[in-house]
Coordinates of C-alpha atoms in Angstrom, one line a residue:
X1 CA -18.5 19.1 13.4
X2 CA -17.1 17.5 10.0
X3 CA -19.5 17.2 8.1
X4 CA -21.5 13.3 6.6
X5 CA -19.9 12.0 3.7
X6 CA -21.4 12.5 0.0
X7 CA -24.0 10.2 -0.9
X8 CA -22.4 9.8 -4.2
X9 CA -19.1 9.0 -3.0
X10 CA -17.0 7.0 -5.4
X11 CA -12.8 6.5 -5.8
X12 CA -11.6 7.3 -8.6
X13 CA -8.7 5.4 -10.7
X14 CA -5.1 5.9 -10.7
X15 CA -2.8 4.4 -13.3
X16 CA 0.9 3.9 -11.6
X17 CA 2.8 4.4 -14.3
X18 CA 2.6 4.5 -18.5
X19 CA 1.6 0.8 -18.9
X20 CA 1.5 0.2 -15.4
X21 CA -1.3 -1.6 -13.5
X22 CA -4.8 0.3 -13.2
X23 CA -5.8 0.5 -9.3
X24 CA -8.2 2.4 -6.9
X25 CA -6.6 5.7 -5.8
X26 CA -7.5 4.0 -2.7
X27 CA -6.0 0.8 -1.7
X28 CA -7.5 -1.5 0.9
X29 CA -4.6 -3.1 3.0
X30 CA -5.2 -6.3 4.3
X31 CA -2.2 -6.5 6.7
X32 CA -4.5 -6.6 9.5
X33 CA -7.9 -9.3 7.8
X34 CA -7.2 -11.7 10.3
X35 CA -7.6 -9.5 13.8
X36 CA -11.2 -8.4 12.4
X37 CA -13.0 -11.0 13.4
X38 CA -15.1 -11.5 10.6
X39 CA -17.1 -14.7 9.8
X40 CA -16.5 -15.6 6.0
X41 CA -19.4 -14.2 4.5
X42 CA -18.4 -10.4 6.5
X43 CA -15.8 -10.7 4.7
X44 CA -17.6 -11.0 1.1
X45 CA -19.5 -8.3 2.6
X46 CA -16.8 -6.3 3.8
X47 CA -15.3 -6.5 0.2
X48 CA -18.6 -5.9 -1.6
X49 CA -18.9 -2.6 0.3
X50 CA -15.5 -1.5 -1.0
X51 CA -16.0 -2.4 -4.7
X52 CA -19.6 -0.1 -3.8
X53 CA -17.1 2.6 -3.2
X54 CA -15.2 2.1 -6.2
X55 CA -12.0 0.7 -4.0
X56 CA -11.3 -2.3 -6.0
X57 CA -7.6 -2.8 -5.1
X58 CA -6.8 -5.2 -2.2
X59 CA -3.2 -5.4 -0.9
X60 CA -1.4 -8.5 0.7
X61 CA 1.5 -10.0 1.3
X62 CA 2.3 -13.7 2.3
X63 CA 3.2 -13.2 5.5
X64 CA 0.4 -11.5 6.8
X65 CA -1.4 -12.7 9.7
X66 CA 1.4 -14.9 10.1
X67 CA 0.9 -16.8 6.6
X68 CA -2.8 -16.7 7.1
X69 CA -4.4 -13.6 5.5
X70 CA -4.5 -14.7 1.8
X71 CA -6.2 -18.0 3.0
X72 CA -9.0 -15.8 5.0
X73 CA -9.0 -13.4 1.2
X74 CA -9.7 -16.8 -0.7
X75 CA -12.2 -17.9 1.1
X76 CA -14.3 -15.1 -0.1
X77 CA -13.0 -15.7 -4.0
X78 CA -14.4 -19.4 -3.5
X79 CA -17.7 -17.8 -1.9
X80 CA -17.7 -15.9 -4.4
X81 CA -15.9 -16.4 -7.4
X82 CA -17.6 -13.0 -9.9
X83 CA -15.8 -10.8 -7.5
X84 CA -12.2 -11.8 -9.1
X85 CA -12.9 -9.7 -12.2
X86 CA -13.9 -6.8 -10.6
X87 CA -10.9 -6.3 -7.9
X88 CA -6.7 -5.9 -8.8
X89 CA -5.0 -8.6 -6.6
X90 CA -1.5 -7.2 -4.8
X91 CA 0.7 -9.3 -3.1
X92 CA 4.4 -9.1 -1.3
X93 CA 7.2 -12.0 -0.8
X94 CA 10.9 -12.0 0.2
X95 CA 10.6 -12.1 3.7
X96 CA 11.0 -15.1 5.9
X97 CA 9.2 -15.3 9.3
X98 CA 10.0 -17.4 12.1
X99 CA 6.3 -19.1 12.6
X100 CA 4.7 -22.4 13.1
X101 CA 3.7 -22.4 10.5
X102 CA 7.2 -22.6 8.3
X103 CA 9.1 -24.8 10.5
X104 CA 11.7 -25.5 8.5
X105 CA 12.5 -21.3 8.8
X106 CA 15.6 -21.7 11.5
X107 CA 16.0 -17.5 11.7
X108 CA 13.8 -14.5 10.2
X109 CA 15.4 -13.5 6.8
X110 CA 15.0 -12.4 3.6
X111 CA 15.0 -14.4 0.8
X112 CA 14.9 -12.7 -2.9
X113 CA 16.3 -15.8 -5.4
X114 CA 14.1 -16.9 -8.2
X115 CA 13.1 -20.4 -6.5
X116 CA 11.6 -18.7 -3.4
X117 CA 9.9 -15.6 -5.6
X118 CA 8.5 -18.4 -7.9
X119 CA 7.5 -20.3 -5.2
X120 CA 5.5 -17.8 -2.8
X121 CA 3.6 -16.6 -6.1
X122 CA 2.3 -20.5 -6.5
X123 CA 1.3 -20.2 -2.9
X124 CA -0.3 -17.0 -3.3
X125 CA -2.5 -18.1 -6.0
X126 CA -3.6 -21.1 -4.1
X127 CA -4.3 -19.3 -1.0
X128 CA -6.0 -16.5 -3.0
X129 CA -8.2 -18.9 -4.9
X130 CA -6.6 -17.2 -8.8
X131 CA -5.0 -17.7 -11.1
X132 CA -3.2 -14.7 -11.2
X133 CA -1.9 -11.7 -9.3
X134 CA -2.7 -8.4 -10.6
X135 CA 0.8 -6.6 -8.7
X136 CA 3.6 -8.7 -7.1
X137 CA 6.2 -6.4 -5.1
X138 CA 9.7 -7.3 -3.4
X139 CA 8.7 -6.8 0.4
X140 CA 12.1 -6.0 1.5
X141 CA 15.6 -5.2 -0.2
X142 CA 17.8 -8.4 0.4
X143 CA 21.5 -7.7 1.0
X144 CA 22.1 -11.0 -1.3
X145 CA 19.7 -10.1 -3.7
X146 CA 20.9 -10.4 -7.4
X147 CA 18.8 -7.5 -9.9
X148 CA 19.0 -9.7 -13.4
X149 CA 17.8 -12.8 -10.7
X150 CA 15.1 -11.3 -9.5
X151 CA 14.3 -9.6 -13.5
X152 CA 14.5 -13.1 -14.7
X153 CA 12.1 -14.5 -12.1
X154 CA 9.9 -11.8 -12.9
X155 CA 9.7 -11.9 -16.2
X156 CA 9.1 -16.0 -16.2
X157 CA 6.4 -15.1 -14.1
X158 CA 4.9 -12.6 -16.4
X159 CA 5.3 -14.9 -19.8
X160 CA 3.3 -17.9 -17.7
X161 CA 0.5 -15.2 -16.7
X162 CA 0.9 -16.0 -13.2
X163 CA 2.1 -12.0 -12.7
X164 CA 0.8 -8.8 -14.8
X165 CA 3.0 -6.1 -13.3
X166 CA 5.9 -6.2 -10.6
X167 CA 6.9 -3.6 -8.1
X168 CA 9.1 -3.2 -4.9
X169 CA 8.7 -2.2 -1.5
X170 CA 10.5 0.0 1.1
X171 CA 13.4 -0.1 -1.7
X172 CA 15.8 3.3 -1.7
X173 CA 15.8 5.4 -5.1
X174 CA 19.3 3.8 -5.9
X175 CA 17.9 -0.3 -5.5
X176 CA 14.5 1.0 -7.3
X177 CA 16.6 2.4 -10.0
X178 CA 19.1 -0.9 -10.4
X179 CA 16.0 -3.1 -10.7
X180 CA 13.7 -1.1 -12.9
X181 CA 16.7 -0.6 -15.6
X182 CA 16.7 -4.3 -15.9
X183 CA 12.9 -4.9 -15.8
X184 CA 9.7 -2.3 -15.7
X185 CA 8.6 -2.1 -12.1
X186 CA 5.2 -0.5 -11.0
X187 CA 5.7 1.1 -7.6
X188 CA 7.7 1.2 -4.7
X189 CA 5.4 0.8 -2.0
X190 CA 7.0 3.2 0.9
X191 CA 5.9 4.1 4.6
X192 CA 5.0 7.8 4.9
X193 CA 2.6 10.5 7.0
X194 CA 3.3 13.5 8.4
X195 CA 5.0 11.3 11.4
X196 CA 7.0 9.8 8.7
X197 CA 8.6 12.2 6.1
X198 CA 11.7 10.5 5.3
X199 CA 10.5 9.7 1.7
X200 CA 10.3 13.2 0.5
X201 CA 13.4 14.0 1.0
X202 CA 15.7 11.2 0.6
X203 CA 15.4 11.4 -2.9
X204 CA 12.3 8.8 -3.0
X205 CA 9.8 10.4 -4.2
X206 CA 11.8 12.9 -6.3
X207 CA 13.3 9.8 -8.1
X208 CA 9.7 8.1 -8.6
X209 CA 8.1 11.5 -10.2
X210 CA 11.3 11.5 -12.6
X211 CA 10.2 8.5 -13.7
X212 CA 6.6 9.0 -13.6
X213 CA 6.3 6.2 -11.2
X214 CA 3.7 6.5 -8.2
X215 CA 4.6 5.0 -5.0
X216 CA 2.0 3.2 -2.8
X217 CA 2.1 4.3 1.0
X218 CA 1.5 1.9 3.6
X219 CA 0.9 3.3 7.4
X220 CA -0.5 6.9 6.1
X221 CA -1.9 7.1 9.2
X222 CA 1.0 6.2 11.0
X223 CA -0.3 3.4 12.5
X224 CA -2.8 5.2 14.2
X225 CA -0.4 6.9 15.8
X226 CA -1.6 10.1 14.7
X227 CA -4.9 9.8 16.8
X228 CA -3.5 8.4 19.9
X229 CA 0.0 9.5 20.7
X230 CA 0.6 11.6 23.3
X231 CA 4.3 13.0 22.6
X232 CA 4.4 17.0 22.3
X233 CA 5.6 16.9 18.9
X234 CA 2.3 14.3 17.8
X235 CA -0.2 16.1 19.9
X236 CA 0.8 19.9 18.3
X237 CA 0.9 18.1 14.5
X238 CA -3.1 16.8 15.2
X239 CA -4.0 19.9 16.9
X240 CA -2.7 21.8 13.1
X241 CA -4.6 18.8 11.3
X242 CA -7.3 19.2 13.1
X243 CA -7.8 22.5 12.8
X244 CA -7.7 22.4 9.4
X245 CA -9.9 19.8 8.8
X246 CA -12.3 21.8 11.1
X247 CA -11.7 25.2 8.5
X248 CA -13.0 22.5 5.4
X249 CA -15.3 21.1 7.3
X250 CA -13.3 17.8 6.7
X251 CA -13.0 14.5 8.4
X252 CA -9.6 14.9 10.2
X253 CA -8.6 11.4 8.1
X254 CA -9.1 12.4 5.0
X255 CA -7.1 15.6 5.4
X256 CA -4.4 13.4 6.1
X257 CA -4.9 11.2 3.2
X258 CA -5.6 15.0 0.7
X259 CA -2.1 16.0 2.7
X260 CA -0.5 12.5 1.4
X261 CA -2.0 12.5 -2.6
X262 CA -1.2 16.1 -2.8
X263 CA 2.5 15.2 -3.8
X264 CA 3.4 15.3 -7.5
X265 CA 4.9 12.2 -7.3
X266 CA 1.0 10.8 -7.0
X267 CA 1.2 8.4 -3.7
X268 CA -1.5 5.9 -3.9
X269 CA -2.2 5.6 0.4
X270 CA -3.2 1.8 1.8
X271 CA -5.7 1.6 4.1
X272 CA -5.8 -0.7 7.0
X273 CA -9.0 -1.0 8.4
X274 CA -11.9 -3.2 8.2
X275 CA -14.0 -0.8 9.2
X276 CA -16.0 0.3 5.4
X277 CA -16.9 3.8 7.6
X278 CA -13.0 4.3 7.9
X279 CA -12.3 3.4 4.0
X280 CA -15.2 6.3 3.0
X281 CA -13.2 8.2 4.5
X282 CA -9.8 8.0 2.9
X283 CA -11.8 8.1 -0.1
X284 CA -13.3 11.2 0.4
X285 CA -10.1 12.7 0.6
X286 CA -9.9 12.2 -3.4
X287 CA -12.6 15.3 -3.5
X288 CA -10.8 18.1 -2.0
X289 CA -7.2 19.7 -2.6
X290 CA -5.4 21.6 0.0
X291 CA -4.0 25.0 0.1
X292 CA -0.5 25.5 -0.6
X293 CA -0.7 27.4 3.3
X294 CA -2.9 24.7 4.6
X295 CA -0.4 22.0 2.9
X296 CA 2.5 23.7 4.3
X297 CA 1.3 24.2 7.8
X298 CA 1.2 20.3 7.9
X299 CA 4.6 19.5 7.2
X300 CA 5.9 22.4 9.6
X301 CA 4.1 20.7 12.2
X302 CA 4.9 17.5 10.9
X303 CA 9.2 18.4 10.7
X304 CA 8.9 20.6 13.8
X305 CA 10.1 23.7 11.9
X306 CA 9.8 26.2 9.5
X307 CA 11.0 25.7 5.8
X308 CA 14.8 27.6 5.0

């Protein structure tokens, strides 16, 4: 049996990078708001409960819920506009859905020039109910994107206040590097779990820490996957997890998340969930190191082998 959470359970703070924005070391994702099914004023208590817990940082992007998650996110600002000092505001653009709700998009692409960054930040705002967004990241790299655009746009967007700090997502250490010579970036926010590795050894993570840049990590949980797929390689990496979680007397989650902010590099790991049980979780995991053994039995069953 794991055993009940600590009563005095609180996330600490995590600066991503000399200057950089101040966030939770627990990030609440919002990807997912709008399949909750929460009446308005869940929602201010849903965010309430994870300011309790010291998770302050709340991360969107415009396209989520197809264009519809930063609406449901404002409503509660407008409920209740106090709770706008006390949380960070992160949102994404460069992508372009197909959705009734953009008709005039004719095919899904990406779209990095200044006029469309500058453009889905004024949206944001709106639909967040601010006046300002805390982090803005590049969703996607852009195969037309321009670097001194994009810095340009950016730093417009800083010297009208609209924008503190800028960041990327799912960017290699190459396309992070080309941008953040040209203007300070934040993060790269990165998938990665022990289903996902690929950023520890593709030079991502090694090139963050050289900069002393912490990446954010979206599906740390692989999507659930972790819990519920029923592949031989998944099923032996939960059996490890669990029983290692069962030897701490851990929540199997939040050995996952330890597993995750145990890298040098300092990964700050997204939640998804609206459950607040779920997000105590993850935060518990800020409590408790691993052992170097323990550690490294997770990624041999997470790569399937031994290390040379």
């Amino acid at each position: 049996m794991n055993a009940a959470l600590p009563a005095d359970l609180f996330c600490p703070r995590v600066r991503t990078r000399p200057h950089g924005p101040d966030l939770s070391r627990i990030v609440a994702g919002m990807w997912r708001m709008g399949e909750w099914s929460m009446s308005a004023e869940q929602r201010v208590a849903f965010i309430e409960q994870c300011i309790a817990l010291g998770v302050t940082s709340f991360d969107h992007a415009d396209i989520y819920g197809d264009y519809g998650v930063e609406g449901l996110f404002g409503e509660v600002l407008r409920l209740q506009p106090s709770l706008r000092d006390r949380i960070e505001l992160i949102s994404k653009c460069g992508i372009k859905l197909l959705s009734p709700q953009r008709p005039q998009h004719a095919i899904q692409h990406y779209d990095t020039s200044a006029a469309h960054i500058v453009a889905s930040v004024e949206q944001s705002l709106r639909r967040l109910h601010t006046d300002h967004l805390d982090l803005l990241l590049i969703h996607r790299p852009d195969p037309l994107m321009e670097f001194d655009e994009i810095a340009t746009a950016f730093a417009a967007l800083r010297q009208a206040g609209k924008v503190l700090h800028f960041g990327v997502s799912n960017f290699s250490r190459h396309q992070f590097e080309s941008l953040n010579r040209r203007i300070e970036l934040a993060t790269n926010q990165v998938e990665f779990s022990p289903l996902h590795t690929a950023p520890m050894f593709d030079e991502t993570f090694d090139g963050l820490q050289d900069l002393g840049v912490a990446p954010m990590i979206w599906s740390p949980l692989a999507g659930g996957r972790l819990f519920a797929s029923s592949d031989d390689h998944a099923d032996h990496l939960r059996l490890v997890i669990k029983g290692i979680a069962d030897a701490l007397n851990q929540p199997f989650a939040s050995v996952v998340f330890a597993w995750i902010m145990q890298l040098p590099c300092r990964p700050v790991p997204l939640t998804g969930t609206g459950r607040i049980e779920a997000i105590a979780v993850a935060v518990a995991a800020t409590r408790f190191t691993l052992g170097r053994e323990d550690w490294f039995s997770i990624l041999r069953a997470a790569r399937g082998h031994e290390v040379a």
